[in-house]
Tab-separated table of C-alpha atoms in Angstrom:
chain	number	residue	atom	x	y	z
A	8	UNK	CA	90.934	93.808	104.587
A	9	UNK	CA	94.054	95.253	103.065
A	10	UNK	CA	97.080	94.502	100.990
A	11	UNK	CA	100.358	96.261	100.495
A	12	UNK	CA	102.542	96.111	97.407
A	13	UNK	CA	105.903	97.736	96.987
A	14	UNK	CA	106.900	98.883	93.519
A	15	UNK	CA	109.709	100.916	92.060
A	16	UNK	CA	110.647	102.853	88.961
A	17	UNK	CA	113.432	101.922	86.606
A	18	UNK	CA	115.664	104.505	88.224
A	19	UNK	CA	115.362	102.847	91.616
A	20	UNK	CA	112.443	105.047	92.707
A	21	UNK	CA	110.162	103.274	95.133
A	22	UNK	CA	106.400	103.565	95.481
A	23	UNK	CA	104.014	101.847	97.832
A	24	UNK	CA	100.422	100.976	97.063
A	25	UNK	CA	98.016	100.270	99.908
A	26	UNK	CA	94.718	98.684	98.958
A	27	UNK	CA	91.522	97.653	100.736
A	28	UNK	CA	88.983	94.978	99.793
A	29	UNK	CA	91.147	93.154	97.275
A	30	UNK	CA	88.863	91.729	94.618
A	31	UNK	CA	89.400	90.887	90.953
A	32	UNK	CA	88.518	94.394	89.844
A	33	UNK	CA	91.017	96.155	92.081
A	34	UNK	CA	93.754	93.679	92.869
A	35	UNK	CA	95.559	94.758	89.709
A	36	UNK	CA	96.933	97.997	91.194
A	37	UNK	CA	100.144	96.454	92.481
A	38	UNK	CA	100.581	94.392	89.338
A	39	UNK	CA	99.929	97.396	87.092
A	40	UNK	CA	102.509	99.573	88.833
A	41	UNK	CA	104.967	96.728	89.014
A	42	UNK	CA	104.645	95.878	85.333
A	43	UNK	CA	105.180	99.447	84.152
A	44	UNK	CA	107.504	100.840	86.861
A	45	UNK	CA	109.593	97.730	87.398
A	46	UNK	CA	112.982	98.421	89.008
A	47	UNK	CA	116.236	97.636	87.273
A	48	UNK	CA	118.559	98.290	90.207
A	49	UNK	CA	116.812	97.328	93.455
A	50	UNK	CA	117.419	93.874	94.935
A	51	UNK	CA	114.400	91.608	94.573
A	52	UNK	CA	113.998	91.200	98.326
A	53	UNK	CA	113.801	94.967	98.723
A	54	UNK	CA	111.680	95.709	95.699
A	55	UNK	CA	108.985	93.060	95.895
A	56	UNK	CA	106.928	92.552	99.007
A	57	UNK	CA	103.324	92.940	99.927
A	58	UNK	CA	100.951	92.136	102.735
A	59	UNK	CA	97.428	90.863	102.925
A	60	UNK	CA	95.499	89.186	105.751
A	61	UNK	CA	95.250	85.417	106.165
A	62	UNK	CA	91.677	85.428	104.822
A	63	UNK	CA	92.930	86.435	101.376
A	64	UNK	CA	94.216	83.685	99.139
A	65	UNK	CA	97.497	84.565	97.379
A	66	UNK	CA	96.770	86.397	94.110
A	67	UNK	CA	98.463	83.966	91.771
A	68	UNK	CA	98.218	86.364	88.865
A	69	UNK	CA	100.760	88.579	90.638
A	70	UNK	CA	103.399	85.931	89.970
A	71	UNK	CA	103.105	86.458	86.240
A	72	UNK	CA	103.922	90.132	86.865
A	73	UNK	CA	106.998	89.400	88.956
A	74	UNK	CA	105.397	90.006	92.364
A	75	UNK	CA	105.844	87.772	95.365
A	76	UNK	CA	102.696	86.115	96.798
A	77	UNK	CA	101.114	87.996	99.715
A	78	UNK	CA	102.300	87.373	103.250
A	79	UNK	CA	99.915	87.304	106.191
A	80	UNK	CA	99.793	90.610	108.034
A	81	UNK	CA	99.669	90.432	111.832
A	82	UNK	CA	97.512	93.535	111.892
A	83	UNK	CA	93.993	92.498	112.982
A	84	UNK	CA	92.426	95.624	111.535
A	85	UNK	CA	94.026	95.529	108.104
A	86	UNK	CA	95.785	98.809	108.861
A	87	UNK	CA	99.401	99.797	108.211
A	88	UNK	CA	100.563	98.641	111.649
A	89	UNK	CA	103.234	96.444	113.213
A	90	UNK	CA	105.171	94.488	110.564
A	91	UNK	CA	103.658	96.562	107.769
A	92	UNK	CA	104.863	99.791	109.355
A	93	UNK	CA	108.249	98.196	109.887
A	94	UNK	CA	108.476	97.452	106.202
A	95	UNK	CA	107.500	101.011	105.326
A	96	UNK	CA	110.176	102.324	107.661
A	97	UNK	CA	112.875	100.085	106.208
A	98	UNK	CA	111.851	100.555	102.593
A	99	UNK	CA	111.466	104.348	102.831
A	100	UNK	CA	109.321	104.668	99.678
A	101	UNK	CA	109.181	107.979	97.863
A	102	UNK	CA	105.411	107.724	97.477
A	103	UNK	CA	102.439	105.958	99.090
A	104	UNK	CA	99.356	105.317	96.947
A	105	UNK	CA	96.367	104.730	99.215
A	106	UNK	CA	92.900	103.378	98.590
A	107	UNK	CA	89.868	102.856	100.750
A	108	UNK	CA	89.283	103.855	104.342
A	109	UNK	CA	92.960	103.596	105.293
A	110	UNK	CA	93.767	107.006	103.782
A	111	UNK	CA	93.798	108.819	107.115
A	112	UNK	CA	96.224	106.235	108.542
A	113	UNK	CA	98.493	106.608	105.546
A	114	UNK	CA	98.388	110.407	105.840
A	115	UNK	CA	99.484	110.040	109.474
A	116	UNK	CA	102.323	107.688	108.568
A	117	UNK	CA	103.336	109.832	105.604
A	118	UNK	CA	103.481	112.957	107.762
A	119	UNK	CA	105.663	111.321	110.424
A	120	UNK	CA	107.997	109.627	107.936
A	121	UNK	CA	107.979	112.487	105.380
A	122	UNK	CA	106.512	110.308	102.630
A	123	UNK	CA	104.171	111.895	100.046
A	124	UNK	CA	100.688	110.392	99.838
A	125	UNK	CA	98.145	110.317	97.019
A	126	UNK	CA	94.702	108.749	96.923
A	127	UNK	CA	93.368	106.247	94.388
A	128	UNK	CA	89.606	105.756	94.627
A	129	UNK	CA	87.842	102.746	93.204
A	130	UNK	CA	84.500	104.552	93.258
A	131	UNK	CA	83.247	108.093	92.819
A	132	UNK	CA	82.688	108.256	96.549
A	133	UNK	CA	84.589	111.115	98.198
A	134	UNK	CA	83.485	114.245	100.101
A	135	UNK	CA	81.305	116.283	97.753
A	136	UNK	CA	78.100	118.250	98.098
A	137	UNK	CA	76.540	116.056	95.391
A	138	UNK	CA	77.386	112.602	96.784
A	139	UNK	CA	75.916	110.681	99.745
A	140	UNK	CA	78.329	110.348	102.655
A	141	UNK	CA	79.978	106.957	102.090
A	142	UNK	CA	76.577	105.592	101.161
A	143	UNK	CA	75.891	105.506	104.914
A	144	UNK	CA	73.717	108.621	104.890
A	145	UNK	CA	71.221	109.013	102.020
A	146	UNK	CA	71.939	111.751	99.508
A	147	UNK	CA	70.635	115.066	100.812
A	148	UNK	CA	69.657	118.242	98.936
A	149	UNK	CA	72.754	120.103	97.741
A	150	UNK	CA	71.724	123.503	99.069
A	151	UNK	CA	73.329	124.724	102.319
A	152	UNK	CA	76.153	122.192	101.738
A	153	UNK	CA	74.104	119.503	103.472
A	154	UNK	CA	75.945	116.551	101.936
A	155	UNK	CA	79.318	118.134	102.725
A	156	UNK	CA	78.446	118.390	106.410
A	157	UNK	CA	77.155	114.812	106.319
A	158	UNK	CA	80.562	113.698	105.039
A	159	UNK	CA	82.253	115.561	107.885
A	160	UNK	CA	79.951	113.871	110.393
A	161	UNK	CA	80.856	110.424	109.057
A	162	UNK	CA	84.561	111.328	109.048
A	163	UNK	CA	84.394	112.452	112.675
A	164	UNK	CA	82.807	109.132	113.665
A	165	UNK	CA	85.494	107.159	111.825
A	166	UNK	CA	88.258	109.304	113.299
A	167	UNK	CA	86.888	108.770	116.801
A	168	UNK	CA	87.222	105.011	116.338
A	169	UNK	CA	90.748	105.370	114.937
A	170	UNK	CA	91.865	107.496	117.890
A	171	UNK	CA	90.882	104.626	120.147
A	172	UNK	CA	92.153	101.716	118.055
A	173	UNK	CA	94.761	102.227	115.348
A	174	UNK	CA	96.465	105.529	116.179
A	175	UNK	CA	97.983	104.445	119.530
A	176	UNK	CA	99.393	101.308	117.905
A	177	UNK	CA	100.930	103.220	115.000
A	178	UNK	CA	102.218	106.004	117.249
A	179	UNK	CA	104.066	103.521	119.458
A	180	UNK	CA	105.607	101.862	116.410
A	181	UNK	CA	106.762	105.206	115.014
A	182	UNK	CA	108.002	106.627	118.307
A	183	UNK	CA	105.523	109.480	118.511
A	184	UNK	CA	102.226	110.248	120.236
A	185	UNK	CA	98.718	109.445	119.064
A	186	UNK	CA	97.889	113.148	119.291
A	187	UNK	CA	100.633	113.918	116.768
A	188	UNK	CA	99.136	111.427	114.332
A	189	UNK	CA	95.567	112.690	114.369
A	190	UNK	CA	94.365	113.722	110.913
A	191	UNK	CA	91.964	116.627	110.844
A	192	UNK	CA	89.026	116.923	108.471
A	193	UNK	CA	90.859	119.725	106.668
A	194	UNK	CA	94.013	117.648	106.156
A	195	UNK	CA	91.962	114.674	104.973
A	196	UNK	CA	90.243	116.868	102.380
A	197	UNK	CA	93.598	118.077	101.067
A	198	UNK	CA	94.044	114.515	99.747
A	199	UNK	CA	90.474	113.346	99.277
A	200	UNK	CA	87.545	115.577	98.376
A	201	UNK	CA	85.957	117.214	95.352
A	202	UNK	CA	88.479	120.098	95.477
A	203	UNK	CA	91.718	118.516	96.744
A	204	UNK	CA	95.104	120.190	96.904
A	205	UNK	CA	96.762	117.109	95.438
A	206	UNK	CA	95.601	114.848	92.591
A	207	UNK	CA	92.965	112.221	93.353
A	208	UNK	CA	92.839	109.320	90.905
A	209	UNK	CA	89.650	107.394	90.167
A	210	UNK	CA	89.760	103.892	88.676
A	211	UNK	CA	86.496	104.618	86.876
A	212	UNK	CA	85.289	105.671	83.453
A	213	UNK	CA	83.306	108.852	83.035
A	214	UNK	CA	81.247	106.919	80.473
A	215	UNK	CA	79.685	105.126	83.436
A	216	UNK	CA	80.664	107.379	86.336
A	217	UNK	CA	80.189	111.062	85.429
A	218	UNK	CA	81.826	113.418	87.904
A	219	UNK	CA	79.620	115.731	90.002
A	220	UNK	CA	79.701	119.451	89.090
A	221	UNK	CA	81.832	120.422	92.104
A	222	UNK	CA	84.778	118.180	91.103
A	223	UNK	CA	87.935	120.169	90.299
A	224	UNK	CA	90.559	119.282	87.632
A	225	UNK	CA	92.571	117.648	90.426
A	226	UNK	CA	89.996	114.812	90.304
A	227	UNK	CA	91.169	112.577	87.465
A	228	UNK	CA	89.440	109.617	85.881
A	229	UNK	CA	91.773	106.810	84.798
A	230	UNK	CA	89.378	104.259	83.390
A	231	UNK	CA	88.729	100.850	85.000
A	232	UNK	CA	91.630	98.814	86.408
A	233	UNK	CA	91.392	95.075	85.894
A	234	UNK	CA	93.388	92.099	84.737
A	235	UNK	CA	92.881	91.222	81.099
A	236	UNK	CA	90.758	88.061	80.630
A	237	UNK	CA	93.783	86.025	79.570
A	238	UNK	CA	95.592	87.068	82.770
A	239	UNK	CA	92.796	85.795	85.012
A	240	UNK	CA	94.395	82.479	85.846
A	241	UNK	CA	95.409	80.859	89.120
A	242	UNK	CA	93.650	79.973	92.344
A	243	UNK	CA	92.083	83.417	92.774
A	244	UNK	CA	90.127	82.883	89.590
A	245	UNK	CA	89.073	79.311	90.198
A	246	UNK	CA	90.985	76.086	90.624
A	247	UNK	CA	91.892	73.975	87.606
A	248	UNK	CA	89.087	71.586	88.512
A	249	UNK	CA	86.568	74.433	88.846
A	250	UNK	CA	87.595	75.991	85.524
A	251	UNK	CA	87.238	72.596	83.821
A	252	UNK	CA	83.753	72.194	85.278
A	253	UNK	CA	82.938	75.730	84.138
A	254	UNK	CA	84.009	75.015	80.561
A	255	UNK	CA	81.933	71.832	80.543
A	256	UNK	CA	78.914	73.698	81.921
A	257	UNK	CA	79.225	76.494	79.342
A	258	UNK	CA	79.478	73.867	76.608
A	259	UNK	CA	76.243	72.306	77.853
A	260	UNK	CA	74.604	75.741	77.872
A	261	UNK	CA	75.698	76.383	74.280
A	262	UNK	CA	74.329	73.044	73.206
A	263	UNK	CA	71.014	73.959	74.846
A	264	UNK	CA	71.082	77.330	73.101
A	265	UNK	CA	70.938	79.252	76.364
A	266	UNK	CA	73.576	81.373	78.071
A	267	UNK	CA	73.590	81.117	81.885
A	268	UNK	CA	72.944	83.854	84.412
A	269	UNK	CA	75.878	84.660	86.686
A	270	UNK	CA	75.061	85.257	90.356
A	271	UNK	CA	77.724	86.330	92.845
A	272	UNK	CA	77.923	88.693	95.788
A	273	UNK	CA	81.664	88.936	96.407
A	274	UNK	CA	82.566	89.652	100.016
A	275	UNK	CA	79.000	90.460	101.044
A	276	UNK	CA	77.188	88.437	103.693
A	277	UNK	CA	73.594	89.507	104.260
A	278	UNK	CA	71.693	87.538	106.902
A	279	UNK	CA	73.497	84.293	105.993
A	280	UNK	CA	74.889	82.339	103.081
A	281	UNK	CA	71.772	80.187	103.154
A	282	UNK	CA	69.539	83.247	102.819
A	283	UNK	CA	71.512	84.495	99.793
A	284	UNK	CA	71.609	81.061	98.176
A	285	UNK	CA	67.854	80.557	98.512
A	286	UNK	CA	67.117	84.052	97.199
A	287	UNK	CA	69.291	83.389	94.142
A	288	UNK	CA	68.143	79.847	93.378
A	289	UNK	CA	64.465	80.600	93.794
A	290	UNK	CA	64.831	83.586	91.474
A	291	UNK	CA	66.646	81.506	88.848
A	292	UNK	CA	63.981	78.819	89.088
A	293	UNK	CA	61.159	81.348	88.749
A	294	UNK	CA	62.875	82.889	85.733
A	295	UNK	CA	63.665	79.390	84.389
A	296	UNK	CA	67.303	80.292	83.754
A	297	UNK	CA	70.493	78.289	83.960
A	298	UNK	CA	72.948	79.805	86.398
A	299	UNK	CA	76.489	79.963	87.726
A	300	UNK	CA	76.354	80.704	91.466
A	301	UNK	CA	79.573	81.897	93.065
A	302	UNK	CA	80.077	81.006	96.736
A	303	UNK	CA	81.901	84.195	97.748
A	304	UNK	CA	82.517	85.022	101.382
A	305	UNK	CA	78.985	83.887	102.205
A	306	UNK	CA	79.996	80.385	101.036
A	307	UNK	CA	76.774	79.895	99.091
A	308	UNK	CA	76.422	76.220	98.190
A	309	UNK	CA	74.004	73.484	97.190
A	310	UNK	CA	73.844	72.389	100.839
A	311	UNK	CA	71.874	75.548	101.649
A	312	UNK	CA	68.699	74.127	100.088
A	313	UNK	CA	68.276	71.503	102.813
A	314	UNK	CA	65.342	71.630	105.251
A	315	UNK	CA	63.212	73.963	103.137
A	316	UNK	CA	59.615	73.542	101.933
A	317	UNK	CA	60.907	73.467	98.337
A	318	UNK	CA	64.073	71.450	98.970
A	319	UNK	CA	63.305	68.694	96.473
A	320	UNK	CA	62.294	71.135	93.726
A	321	UNK	CA	65.467	73.183	94.247
A	322	UNK	CA	67.655	70.079	94.266
A	323	UNK	CA	66.196	68.932	90.960
A	324	UNK	CA	66.600	72.396	89.475
A	325	UNK	CA	70.233	72.690	90.622
A	326	UNK	CA	71.132	69.266	89.294
A	327	UNK	CA	69.912	70.216	85.844
A	328	UNK	CA	70.673	73.926	85.533
A	329	UNK	CA	73.056	75.325	88.178
A	330	UNK	CA	76.834	75.251	88.567
A	331	UNK	CA	78.237	76.147	92.003
A	332	UNK	CA	81.763	77.602	92.152
A	333	UNK	CA	83.979	79.013	94.902
A	334	UNK	CA	85.583	81.575	92.578
A	335	UNK	CA	85.604	82.287	88.863
A	336	UNK	CA	87.398	84.477	86.290
A	337	UNK	CA	84.938	87.308	85.693
A	338	UNK	CA	86.658	88.522	82.550
A	339	UNK	CA	86.474	85.097	80.938
A	340	UNK	CA	83.040	84.088	82.255
A	341	UNK	CA	80.869	87.204	81.978
A	342	UNK	CA	80.904	87.506	78.160
A	343	UNK	CA	79.321	84.034	78.026
A	344	UNK	CA	76.433	84.944	80.353
A	345	UNK	CA	73.120	86.528	79.419
A	346	UNK	CA	72.760	88.503	82.689
A	347	UNK	CA	75.184	89.352	85.506
A	348	UNK	CA	73.647	89.469	89.001
A	349	UNK	CA	75.936	90.999	91.636
A	350	UNK	CA	76.131	93.158	94.743
A	351	UNK	CA	77.332	96.330	93.055
A	352	UNK	CA	80.934	96.371	94.274
A	353	UNK	CA	83.250	98.549	92.189
A	354	UNK	CA	85.291	95.705	90.714
A	355	UNK	CA	82.355	93.521	89.738
A	356	UNK	CA	80.445	96.538	88.437
A	357	UNK	CA	83.169	97.270	85.893
A	358	UNK	CA	83.798	93.614	85.086
A	359	UNK	CA	80.108	93.330	84.212
A	360	UNK	CA	80.083	96.613	82.292
A	361	UNK	CA	83.151	95.614	80.257
A	362	UNK	CA	81.506	92.303	79.320
A	363	UNK	CA	78.760	94.111	77.414
A	364	UNK	CA	76.050	92.090	79.160
A	365	UNK	CA	73.093	93.501	81.163
A	366	UNK	CA	73.393	93.407	84.927
A	367	UNK	CA	71.153	93.234	87.972
A	368	UNK	CA	72.550	94.926	91.096
A	369	UNK	CA	71.373	93.750	94.509
A	370	UNK	CA	73.118	96.230	96.855
A	371	UNK	CA	73.970	95.557	100.475
A	372	UNK	CA	75.896	98.582	101.717
A	373	UNK	CA	77.714	101.852	101.029
A	374	UNK	CA	78.666	102.652	97.425
A	375	UNK	CA	76.691	99.675	96.149
A	376	UNK	CA	73.457	101.665	96.456
A	377	UNK	CA	74.948	104.435	94.315
A	378	UNK	CA	76.067	101.888	91.724
A	379	UNK	CA	72.614	100.304	91.672
A	380	UNK	CA	71.037	103.648	90.883
A	381	UNK	CA	73.747	104.311	88.294
A	382	UNK	CA	72.797	101.118	86.445
A	383	UNK	CA	69.202	102.343	86.268
A	384	UNK	CA	70.246	105.781	85.053
A	385	UNK	CA	72.430	104.326	82.300
A	386	UNK	CA	69.735	101.733	81.463
A	387	UNK	CA	72.298	98.942	81.240
A	388	UNK	CA	70.345	96.675	83.578
A	389	UNK	CA	68.224	96.781	86.693
A	390	UNK	CA	69.369	98.255	89.987
A	391	UNK	CA	67.282	96.942	92.867
A	392	UNK	CA	66.667	98.894	96.065
A	393	UNK	CA	68.501	96.568	98.452
A	394	UNK	CA	69.061	92.900	99.155
A	395	UNK	CA	67.001	93.317	102.318
A	396	UNK	CA	63.906	94.310	100.355
A	397	UNK	CA	64.431	91.984	97.378
A	398	UNK	CA	62.263	88.887	97.046
A	399	UNK	CA	62.845	85.938	94.695
A	400	UNK	CA	60.010	87.292	92.543
A	401	UNK	CA	61.700	90.715	92.355
A	402	UNK	CA	65.026	89.220	91.364
A	403	UNK	CA	63.422	86.863	88.834
A	404	UNK	CA	61.556	89.771	87.230
A	405	UNK	CA	64.766	91.822	86.972
A	406	UNK	CA	66.634	88.897	85.379
A	407	UNK	CA	63.806	88.290	82.906
A	408	UNK	CA	63.676	91.970	81.946
A	409	UNK	CA	67.406	92.111	81.293
A	410	UNK	CA	67.337	88.930	79.211
A	411	UNK	CA	64.409	90.095	77.086
A	412	UNK	CA	64.924	93.859	76.669
A	413	UNK	CA	66.754	94.663	73.437
A	414	UNK	CA	67.144	98.279	74.597
A	415	UNK	CA	68.973	97.285	77.781
A	416	UNK	CA	71.113	94.814	75.867
A	417	UNK	CA	72.062	97.382	73.224
A	418	UNK	CA	72.999	99.997	75.800
A	419	UNK	CA	75.079	97.491	77.777
A	420	UNK	CA	76.914	96.521	74.591
A	421	UNK	CA	77.471	100.162	73.613
A	422	UNK	CA	78.962	100.971	77.026
A	423	UNK	CA	81.354	98.017	76.780
A	424	UNK	CA	82.552	99.277	73.397
A	425	UNK	CA	83.348	102.670	74.934
A	426	UNK	CA	85.123	101.108	77.920
A	427	UNK	CA	87.259	99.000	75.573
A	428	UNK	CA	88.807	102.227	74.270
A	429	UNK	CA	90.147	103.134	77.711
A	430	UNK	CA	93.392	101.920	79.292
A	431	UNK	CA	93.236	102.491	83.020
A	432	UNK	CA	96.604	100.832	83.649
A	433	UNK	CA	98.401	103.095	81.195
A	434	UNK	CA	96.704	106.205	82.567
A	435	UNK	CA	97.597	105.254	86.142
A	436	UNK	CA	101.269	104.905	85.296
A	437	UNK	CA	101.209	108.213	83.412
A	438	UNK	CA	99.597	109.971	86.355
A	439	UNK	CA	102.014	108.489	88.909
A	440	UNK	CA	104.990	109.505	86.801
A	441	UNK	CA	103.412	112.937	86.381
A	442	UNK	CA	103.025	113.266	90.148
A	443	UNK	CA	106.724	112.545	90.610
A	444	UNK	CA	107.586	115.078	87.925
A	445	UNK	CA	105.257	117.887	89.041
A	446	UNK	CA	105.082	117.461	92.817
A	447	UNK	CA	107.974	115.394	94.176
A	448	UNK	CA	110.966	116.189	91.952
A	449	UNK	CA	110.182	119.914	92.063
A	450	UNK	CA	109.722	119.968	95.838
A	451	UNK	CA	106.196	121.281	95.273
A	452	UNK	CA	104.614	118.596	97.477
A	453	UNK	CA	106.715	119.482	100.525
A	454	UNK	CA	106.221	123.208	99.960
A	455	UNK	CA	102.472	122.816	99.553
A	456	UNK	CA	102.171	120.627	102.649
A	457	UNK	CA	104.108	123.169	104.713
A	458	UNK	CA	101.819	125.962	103.500
A	459	UNK	CA	98.716	123.935	104.301
A	460	UNK	CA	100.058	122.990	107.747
A	461	UNK	CA	100.678	126.661	108.510
A	462	UNK	CA	97.207	127.589	107.329
A	463	UNK	CA	95.590	124.876	109.445
A	464	UNK	CA	97.556	125.977	112.498
A	465	UNK	CA	96.453	129.575	112.001
A	466	UNK	CA	92.828	128.581	111.514
A	467	UNK	CA	93.007	126.374	114.595
A	468	UNK	CA	94.277	129.302	116.677
A	469	UNK	CA	91.501	131.546	115.354
A	470	UNK	CA	88.861	128.917	116.145
A	471	UNK	CA	90.201	128.594	119.687
A	472	UNK	CA	90.077	132.365	120.101
A	473	UNK	CA	86.502	132.437	118.778
A	474	UNK	CA	85.482	129.702	121.206
A	475	UNK	CA	87.062	131.628	124.071
A	476	UNK	CA	85.259	134.818	123.082
A	477	UNK	CA	81.941	132.986	122.975
A	478	UNK	CA	82.162	132.492	126.726
A	479	UNK	CA	82.767	136.165	127.426
């Protein structure tokens, strides 16, 4: 899933942000840049457009920042193809800010169209000898650069798929060949690794996410990016009816002297929505806790309790103690919960951390396993091994521990106080402006790219010669 947002500086300078997995915690990138780098001279039609797939509801909060609602992208893969590429070609931005797995595509497009590219990561999850490769391969010992080679293996597998799927489509659109658009491992690492040639921005706090020892000064922590609680309004954060029901439910909880437990798994679907609903409800019932259960992409709902051995017990429990919602404003809800149960996605992780409440992470894939372990290391909650291995008893025990441990609660509160001192939006704007000043306006970016291209070409020739000699 992806979204594109065009933004511009007051002097008419245009930037493009390209995001993946647009959730509450990360959807603010376009709004942040737009709010602080808003154009004074560009026509509105030229300066404000963005794309997201049909499965994403329009982020209403963008409207308050002057952005147009998202338009459906015809690209089935969520990549910068077809109409999106056409917009990039017509807009001719001076900078592309990329996030997620689309970086290699954006590097290809940037190279062909002579547009500088920088990477914004929502997790501390880039090629490093101290990090597991995309969370796909378990973390290996750091000696002999084992993790680094694991990252390269994963990259090669991803690139193989792109050569077959996205590159031919983009090449045709841009009037070039797929071979010309291939991004090598070396070029990828120039923009995204622990020792990049260009700045890599991380929408994280080092209070929660310490950098590994092999990270260079080019790796820069911004602090978390998220809408302020008062900005979390509109359909993306719950309908008017849902928010009214939420306020009524929280009032009931206050009257009972018990804060609810939030349970939500974002875009994750493990086994089925029914499986996730039953896991959550049975855990809440075992822990005897009120709860707010978010449907998410799994569409968890009260209907999932039908045709089960404990159907009647779960129905009675839900009627008394559980509120089901399709979506909810994390920033406004989490501070009123006693425990936050979630999948460990980057956005929800920071929303929970900023609330000052303990969390339980039930990871499903990739970086979520790293975040689960991080929660255990920081002692701000309980990070479980995986959703696959978690039973209702396991989840109930984790919830009960978080709600009863004063040590966990104090550490969660202390972390939130530190995070409140950081301004990720301000830092992002400062860094983007700094990149223009230091790399684009000076011509340093073009010069550096030319030098790196020459070096890669030379190394490629030497490798070919070495391969030839090996047959002699």
